[in-house]
XYZ file of C-alpha atoms in Angstrom:
555
model
C 32.469 174.942 54.382
C 33.147 175.627 58.027
C 36.808 175.989 58.945
C 38.217 173.412 61.363
C 39.500 174.719 64.664
C 42.024 171.934 65.217
C 44.052 169.281 63.412
C 45.068 165.793 64.469
C 48.758 165.040 64.031
C 50.198 161.535 64.394
C 53.854 161.301 65.409
C 55.472 157.898 66.040
C 52.034 156.313 66.290
C 50.781 158.752 68.929
C 48.029 161.284 68.205
C 48.216 164.970 69.145
C 45.719 167.808 68.729
C 46.966 171.235 67.620
C 45.180 174.429 66.551
C 44.278 174.675 62.881
C 47.031 176.464 60.915
C 49.804 175.674 63.406
C 53.303 176.148 62.059
C 55.652 173.191 62.207
C 58.074 175.409 64.153
C 55.519 175.979 66.924
C 54.601 172.287 66.985
C 58.288 171.431 67.329
C 58.706 173.975 70.144
C 55.873 172.335 72.098
C 57.984 169.189 72.479
C 60.851 171.060 74.135
C 64.531 170.651 73.339
C 65.373 167.703 71.114
C 68.406 165.507 71.743
C 69.511 165.975 68.100
C 68.635 169.212 66.229
C 65.470 169.036 64.081
C 65.400 171.054 60.846
C 62.254 169.986 59.014
C 59.570 167.335 58.804
C 57.889 164.791 56.574
C 54.193 165.696 56.441
C 52.241 162.800 54.940
C 55.518 161.783 53.308
C 56.377 165.192 51.817
C 59.415 167.226 52.899
C 58.293 170.464 54.534
C 60.199 173.349 56.025
C 59.469 174.408 59.587
C 57.583 177.447 58.228
C 54.916 175.091 56.786
C 51.421 175.373 58.321
C 49.224 172.354 59.087
C 45.594 172.658 57.961
C 44.610 168.969 57.636
C 45.054 165.877 59.777
C 48.414 164.284 58.973
C 51.220 161.901 59.825
C 54.386 163.727 60.803
C 57.999 162.593 61.182
C 60.772 164.983 62.201
C 63.894 165.384 60.061
C 67.042 165.678 62.171
C 70.799 165.680 61.654
C 71.124 161.890 61.625
C 69.928 161.903 57.986
C 71.537 163.182 54.792
C 68.457 165.310 54.147
C 68.583 166.846 57.623
C 72.260 167.741 57.289
C 71.567 169.247 53.854
C 68.822 171.493 55.268
C 71.086 172.502 58.173
C 73.970 173.452 55.863
C 71.630 175.361 53.574
C 70.257 177.312 56.532
C 73.777 177.980 57.827
C 74.749 179.507 54.505
C 71.782 181.853 54.604
C 72.711 182.917 58.142
C 76.299 183.498 56.991
C 75.068 185.699 54.118
C 73.003 187.797 56.550
C 75.917 188.190 58.971
C 78.330 189.112 56.177
C 75.927 191.648 54.661
C 75.523 193.275 58.062
C 79.163 193.770 59.038
C 80.922 193.811 55.649
C 78.473 195.535 53.259
C 81.342 196.721 51.062
C 82.711 193.199 50.514
C 81.414 190.343 48.309
C 80.813 186.878 49.748
C 81.237 183.709 47.693
C 80.155 180.314 49.040
C 82.172 178.200 46.652
C 81.668 174.486 47.261
C 81.321 171.756 49.876
C 84.628 170.774 51.465
C 85.099 168.392 54.354
C 82.255 168.872 56.818
C 81.312 172.311 55.532
C 81.393 174.900 52.760
C 84.477 176.745 51.534
C 83.815 180.517 51.404
C 85.669 183.651 50.367
C 85.024 187.267 51.371
C 86.480 189.539 48.697
C 87.202 193.224 48.955
C 89.963 195.814 48.786
C 91.623 194.426 51.878
C 92.733 190.844 52.341
C 90.324 188.812 54.491
C 91.994 188.505 57.890
C 91.636 186.364 60.993
C 90.183 189.390 62.766
C 87.490 189.662 60.088
C 86.757 185.949 60.388
C 86.293 186.220 64.150
C 84.113 189.292 63.715
C 81.949 187.404 61.225
C 81.716 184.438 63.593
C 80.645 186.728 66.437
C 77.888 188.234 64.276
C 76.587 184.775 63.408
C 76.588 183.903 67.103
C 74.571 187.064 67.786
C 71.915 185.969 65.287
C 71.723 182.621 67.099
C 71.689 184.060 70.627
C 69.018 186.629 69.767
C 66.922 183.969 68.014
C 66.580 186.115 64.896
C 63.724 184.738 62.750
C 64.079 183.603 59.135
C 60.944 184.609 57.229
C 59.946 182.794 54.060
C 58.616 184.721 51.043
C 57.430 183.110 47.797
C 57.500 185.619 44.923
C 56.560 185.377 41.255
C 59.179 184.758 38.580
C 58.844 188.201 37.004
C 59.248 189.868 40.396
C 62.376 187.808 41.073
C 63.847 188.842 37.713
C 63.009 192.486 38.405
C 64.640 192.319 41.849
C 67.856 190.819 40.472
C 67.868 193.341 37.623
C 67.549 196.201 40.103
C 70.505 194.813 42.073
C 72.568 194.438 38.903
C 72.895 190.665 39.400
C 72.787 189.639 35.741
C 73.828 186.031 36.253
C 70.995 185.546 38.737
C 68.651 186.801 36.035
C 70.070 184.116 33.723
C 69.323 181.418 36.289
C 65.772 182.591 36.913
C 65.102 182.937 33.178
C 65.993 179.268 32.578
C 63.544 177.964 35.184
C 60.113 176.533 34.437
C 58.810 177.604 37.865
C 56.431 180.491 38.325
C 57.573 181.285 41.888
C 60.870 181.512 43.753
C 61.752 181.307 47.428
C 63.204 184.380 49.097
C 64.073 184.707 52.768
C 64.323 187.648 55.146
C 66.832 187.393 57.955
C 67.751 190.469 59.985
C 68.456 193.169 57.349
C 69.007 190.718 54.470
C 66.622 189.553 51.736
C 68.021 186.801 49.494
C 66.785 184.177 47.081
C 67.854 180.760 48.312
C 67.418 177.273 46.885
C 66.192 174.402 49.012
C 64.585 174.149 52.432
C 65.773 176.259 55.386
C 64.802 176.534 59.060
C 62.691 179.308 60.583
C 65.028 180.733 63.205
C 68.766 181.207 63.678
C 68.501 179.667 67.143
C 67.978 176.295 65.402
C 71.539 176.524 64.008
C 73.677 176.605 67.171
C 76.414 174.241 65.982
C 78.912 175.866 63.617
C 82.441 177.133 63.250
C 84.476 179.228 60.816
C 87.856 177.607 60.181
C 90.510 179.524 58.260
C 91.562 177.889 54.968
C 93.663 179.361 52.155
C 92.262 182.800 51.177
C 88.947 182.221 52.942
C 87.334 179.975 55.508
C 85.213 176.869 55.885
C 81.726 177.208 57.340
C 81.593 173.963 59.292
C 78.547 171.906 60.194
C 77.661 168.783 62.194
C 78.197 165.399 60.541
C 76.556 161.975 60.797
C 79.283 160.923 63.231
C 79.027 164.177 65.232
C 75.416 165.461 64.997
C 75.735 167.553 68.168
C 79.178 169.074 67.713
C 81.885 170.113 65.284
C 84.512 167.415 64.754
C 87.866 168.404 66.323
C 89.939 167.542 63.243
C 89.550 168.616 59.616
C 91.891 166.802 57.207
C 91.330 168.525 53.885
C 94.619 170.245 53.067
C 95.457 168.321 49.910
C 91.944 167.767 48.577
C 91.176 171.393 49.396
C 94.154 172.588 47.391
C 92.927 170.605 44.388
C 89.476 172.166 44.702
C 91.036 175.628 44.747
C 93.156 174.858 41.690
C 90.062 173.984 39.657
C 88.162 176.920 41.170
C 90.727 179.307 39.732
C 90.490 177.593 36.351
C 86.667 177.857 36.321
C 86.843 181.530 37.251
C 89.378 182.179 34.471
C 86.792 180.818 32.033
C 84.161 183.037 33.687
C 81.995 179.957 34.256
C 81.743 179.224 37.955
C 77.952 179.260 38.334
C 74.838 178.144 36.474
C 74.027 181.670 35.320
C 77.392 181.969 33.578
C 77.004 178.485 32.067
C 73.516 179.361 30.785
C 74.918 182.570 29.297
C 77.556 180.534 27.424
C 74.917 178.109 26.147
C 72.628 180.932 24.994
C 75.428 182.638 23.077
C 76.745 179.564 21.280
C 80.158 179.149 22.924
C 79.595 175.610 24.198
C 81.918 173.766 21.794
C 84.906 175.830 22.904
C 84.008 175.328 26.570
C 83.755 171.549 26.099
C 87.097 171.409 24.319
C 88.832 173.396 27.068
C 87.264 171.326 29.864
C 88.235 168.040 28.208
C 91.768 169.255 27.528
C 92.288 170.314 31.123
C 91.058 166.983 32.446
C 93.350 165.102 30.053
C 96.243 167.310 31.167
C 95.536 166.367 34.801
C 95.706 162.663 33.890
C 98.869 163.038 31.814
C 100.628 165.058 34.534
C 100.049 162.143 36.921
C 101.275 159.655 34.338
C 104.397 161.677 33.595
C 105.372 161.925 37.263
C 105.068 158.148 37.604
C 107.033 157.402 34.423
C 109.834 159.742 35.484
C 110.382 157.515 38.541
C 109.381 154.153 37.055
C 112.540 152.499 38.388
C 111.126 152.900 41.873
C 107.343 153.185 41.409
C 106.105 149.670 40.697
C 102.593 149.772 42.201
C 99.783 152.305 41.664
C 96.768 151.958 43.968
C 93.591 153.772 42.817
C 90.453 154.527 44.817
C 87.457 156.751 44.274
C 83.771 156.911 45.174
C 80.938 155.608 43.015
C 80.503 157.190 39.566
C 83.866 158.931 39.601
C 84.604 157.547 36.142
C 87.291 155.094 37.258
C 86.956 152.902 34.145
C 87.546 155.681 31.612
C 90.209 157.304 33.780
C 92.130 154.021 34.090
C 91.918 153.454 30.344
C 93.255 156.934 29.547
C 96.076 156.561 32.054
C 96.914 153.131 30.625
C 97.071 154.638 27.120
C 99.506 157.256 28.373
C 101.678 154.570 29.948
C 101.683 152.500 26.747
C 102.658 155.333 24.400
C 105.587 155.973 26.752
C 106.728 152.346 26.691
C 105.234 151.253 30.031
C 102.883 148.272 30.178
C 100.266 148.442 32.983
C 99.387 145.156 34.666
C 96.138 144.983 36.649
C 95.520 143.110 39.867
C 92.024 142.886 41.376
C 91.751 143.171 45.152
C 88.472 141.220 44.906
C 90.500 138.083 44.113
C 92.054 138.424 47.565
C 88.735 138.098 49.395
C 88.740 135.682 52.303
C 86.420 132.680 52.072
C 82.803 133.430 52.909
C 82.984 131.656 56.271
C 85.590 134.219 57.381
C 83.744 137.244 55.987
C 82.805 139.764 58.735
C 79.169 140.670 59.355
C 77.586 144.039 60.126
C 75.411 145.010 63.088
C 72.397 143.379 61.391
C 74.149 140.059 60.877
C 74.582 140.557 57.119
C 77.864 139.966 55.321
C 79.838 143.204 55.171
C 81.604 142.835 51.834
C 83.043 146.351 52.055
C 84.921 145.723 55.314
C 88.706 145.771 55.004
C 88.777 142.438 56.850
C 87.256 140.857 53.704
C 90.707 141.168 52.113
C 93.551 138.731 52.837
C 96.073 141.499 53.506
C 98.995 139.188 54.261
C 98.651 137.244 50.998
C 98.215 140.469 49.021
C 101.386 141.983 50.512
C 103.358 138.807 49.866
C 102.262 138.661 46.228
C 102.969 142.367 45.671
C 106.499 142.025 47.028
C 107.085 138.930 44.928
C 105.904 140.693 41.753
C 107.966 143.824 42.466
C 111.034 141.599 42.915
C 110.430 140.151 39.432
C 109.413 136.678 40.585
C 106.858 134.402 38.949
C 103.877 134.678 41.290
C 100.778 132.506 41.587
C 97.979 134.979 42.386
C 94.560 133.807 43.633
C 91.254 133.697 41.761
C 88.091 134.132 43.826
C 84.894 132.238 42.974
C 82.066 134.645 43.890
C 79.371 132.044 43.230
C 80.825 129.636 45.779
C 82.243 132.331 48.049
C 85.683 130.787 48.197
C 89.108 130.928 46.580
C 89.581 128.646 43.573
C 92.220 125.925 43.605
C 93.686 127.167 40.334
C 95.750 130.366 40.317
C 96.773 133.079 37.863
C 100.490 133.063 37.033
C 101.977 136.568 36.849
C 105.419 138.098 36.375
C 106.445 141.747 35.987
C 109.394 143.157 34.092
C 111.114 146.492 34.652
C 108.955 148.266 32.044
C 105.692 147.320 33.722
C 103.655 148.880 36.527
C 101.096 147.084 38.673
C 97.767 148.942 38.795
C 95.339 148.040 41.604
C 91.875 149.580 41.924
C 89.623 149.087 44.926
C 87.608 150.802 47.644
C 90.392 150.300 50.238
C 93.369 151.364 48.129
C 93.933 154.576 50.115
C 94.042 152.671 53.394
C 97.669 152.269 54.478
C 96.983 148.693 55.573
C 96.702 147.799 51.883
C 100.251 147.202 50.617
C 101.348 148.240 54.094
C 104.630 146.308 53.946
C 105.626 147.554 50.511
C 108.335 150.265 50.746
C 107.013 153.782 50.223
C 109.340 154.392 47.272
C 107.752 151.473 45.377
C 104.103 152.546 45.601
C 101.856 155.510 44.966
C 98.218 156.029 45.904
C 95.769 157.953 43.738
C 92.405 159.418 44.739
C 89.954 160.347 42.020
C 86.538 161.896 42.394
C 84.060 164.420 41.076
C 85.036 167.776 42.580
C 82.241 169.996 41.312
C 83.167 173.642 40.777
C 79.817 174.743 39.383
C 77.481 176.594 41.792
C 73.877 177.633 41.328
C 74.914 181.177 42.276
C 77.238 182.986 44.703
C 75.628 181.406 47.754
C 74.395 177.969 46.648
C 77.094 175.438 45.700
C 76.181 172.225 43.903
C 77.234 169.176 45.880
C 79.776 166.862 44.254
C 77.699 164.026 45.671
C 74.643 165.234 43.724
C 76.778 165.379 40.576
C 77.832 161.751 41.081
C 74.262 160.663 41.802
C 73.047 162.199 38.528
C 75.836 160.374 36.693
C 74.963 157.061 38.310
C 71.225 157.364 37.691
C 71.870 158.149 34.031
C 74.201 155.170 33.591
C 72.152 152.692 35.645
C 68.974 153.555 33.781
C 70.601 152.964 30.384
C 72.885 149.984 31.057
C 71.809 148.220 34.236
C 68.016 148.273 33.973
C 67.863 150.136 37.280
C 65.356 152.950 37.639
C 66.390 156.337 39.072
C 64.078 155.664 42.018
C 65.974 152.459 42.834
C 69.327 154.227 42.525
C 68.159 157.000 44.853
C 67.013 154.494 47.475
C 70.411 152.762 47.441
C 72.447 155.959 47.423
C 72.584 156.604 51.164
C 73.984 153.103 51.693
C 76.588 153.748 48.975
C 77.611 156.997 50.677
C 77.803 155.255 54.044
C 80.364 152.806 52.668
C 82.358 155.623 51.057
C 82.388 157.641 54.276
C 83.856 154.674 56.127
C 86.277 153.270 53.571
C 87.375 156.145 51.311
C 86.774 159.635 52.711
C 88.869 159.252 55.921
C 91.891 158.172 53.858
C 91.840 160.770 51.039
C 94.791 162.672 52.453
C 96.914 159.500 52.125
C 96.867 159.923 48.353
C 100.018 160.937 46.470
C 98.013 161.992 43.427
C 94.565 163.550 43.035
C 92.464 163.612 39.900
C 89.287 165.650 39.434
C 86.983 163.871 36.976
C 84.242 166.517 36.937
C 83.543 168.529 33.800
C 82.226 172.061 34.221
C 79.532 171.532 31.563
C 78.411 167.985 32.350
C 75.217 168.555 34.356
C 73.712 170.450 31.413
C 74.383 167.345 29.287
C 72.979 164.962 31.900
C 69.777 167.007 32.211
C 67.922 165.704 29.108
C 68.922 162.121 29.935
C 67.639 162.011 33.501
C 65.103 164.814 33.941
C 62.115 162.978 32.345
C 62.778 159.869 34.439
C 62.963 161.922 37.642
C 59.718 163.680 36.739
C 58.069 160.261 36.376
C 58.721 159.424 40.051
C 55.361 159.745 41.795
C 54.519 161.041 45.297
C 53.748 157.529 46.542
C 57.380 156.446 45.926
C 59.956 156.841 48.686
C 62.390 158.468 46.249
C 59.959 161.300 45.434
C 61.344 163.980 47.759
C 64.926 163.411 46.620
C 63.856 163.385 42.980
C 62.040 166.681 43.500
C 65.157 168.234 45.084
C 67.361 167.141 42.181
C 64.814 168.382 39.651
C 64.923 171.806 41.304
C 68.666 171.959 40.508
C 68.301 170.760 36.915
C 65.401 173.138 36.331
C 67.771 176.111 36.548
C 70.067 174.836 33.777
C 69.769 175.069 30.028
C 70.493 171.730 28.304
C 73.506 170.892 26.135
C 73.129 168.448 23.240
C 75.090 165.260 23.987
C 76.197 165.157 20.333
C 78.737 167.843 21.236
C 80.479 165.571 23.780
C 83.550 163.891 22.215
C 83.621 160.043 22.091
C 86.694 159.842 24.325
C 85.137 162.006 27.062
C 84.878 160.502 30.521
C 81.245 161.678 30.524
C 80.522 159.111 27.781
C 80.932 156.393 30.422
C 77.560 157.554 31.776
C 75.633 158.790 28.725
C 76.809 156.141 26.234
C 78.706 156.320 22.964
C 82.149 155.988 24.528
C 85.172 155.264 22.353
C 86.158 152.870 25.159
C 82.797 151.067 25.259
C 84.428 147.637 25.033
C 86.252 148.402 28.311
C 83.238 149.878 30.142
């Protein structure tokens, strides 16, 4: 067969001719500077890195920083550039990229000397040099046995554990300046494609910051993560004390039969977190009459609320629930989004004045007629729910807006507390590749929806970006308003979720829109050894997603 000399590429309905074997990076360069940074492309629907070569006619769509996928590729590439810069100027120190935090990744550089501001600025300058000099990032795909041999030679035993668990026969390595590292996920081809970054000091390390959906061309001026960041660090230290902070260490524990002890310790620590919150509230129950709870999807709010309620009850406090949904305004007053659709997540859907009035009345011990909303008719019912609180009761309210200070805004500060709960994942793939808490929640939700809501993983994936959009508007900006924080992640849980969701993800075919995301998630699960769900206790929060919960009548 004679080799073609050119390929036809269709972009936004327009056809272009390029030489056979053209790299995506060179095709991108031919279009000049883009308004928003481009980090990859869909080639006939498949996600491809900019190092990919085109040898057949295709449809092409650029991936930029306006999408979750684009921002993920950018952050991944940033981390690789950080590793190269750190290796170059601090060869005697060890870099850890711990987890996502705010708009970036929390990192620590460990060595004999404490990491200083001068070191941070030196590291930032080296990263800027890589960008200014347009240092290339070369992709290398090497066989599994070669990857194991390389890690063995370096003495990186936990990396060997990760590679050994994988079903793949090849692994991606990248060369950047003087560094060669194995990295998971797609990256760009040149440091010059990563011009937007910053290193912001935080605790013992720094945050490698990246553009966001709201600021795709710059770093946001403010970073409000002090309290949530402190919680992350607290659980980081706990994970490190167990010597299980990455997948390699978890796999090692699974291989050597220590899982039951790990599960017991993880469950005990989570329960302790819940009880500490409950105790602080009970100790001031004369003043604290309202607890407002918010958290993103699949945080485990149902099981958490039940465990907290149990703690209240055994200490003589009766929790009383109030649903913010019953305070919805009538449908005719419901705001609409930019597409003219009802925006049921907007704060303006809630009758804030009536809610405040009823809260004050209940706190004062009055009999209060609270509303009941008819969702079928889209209006408030004529009948009401009669409520009254005594001094040994606490009003518990759960809703997406509960961290927003406009909810219960007129209630005195001494009478209310706000609680934020979420999955704050401590587990990383290795020293340089953290696992996103968002991915952890998505795996939980797919597992639950598949089993209990007759929703396929592909459907859940397609809805997920919309779910995140609502969270980013209504929850994330208000996290620092919380008085209490609860981490509902369990260090072992993704190994339990793996057997539940992996076959369903593998069944998603290339013609489905969810295919690329399914493939990315499978690449994470592939590196983990499974844990038998029979070892998970019935009262575990994880049971809310895998079934068999002791609280199943409340879930």
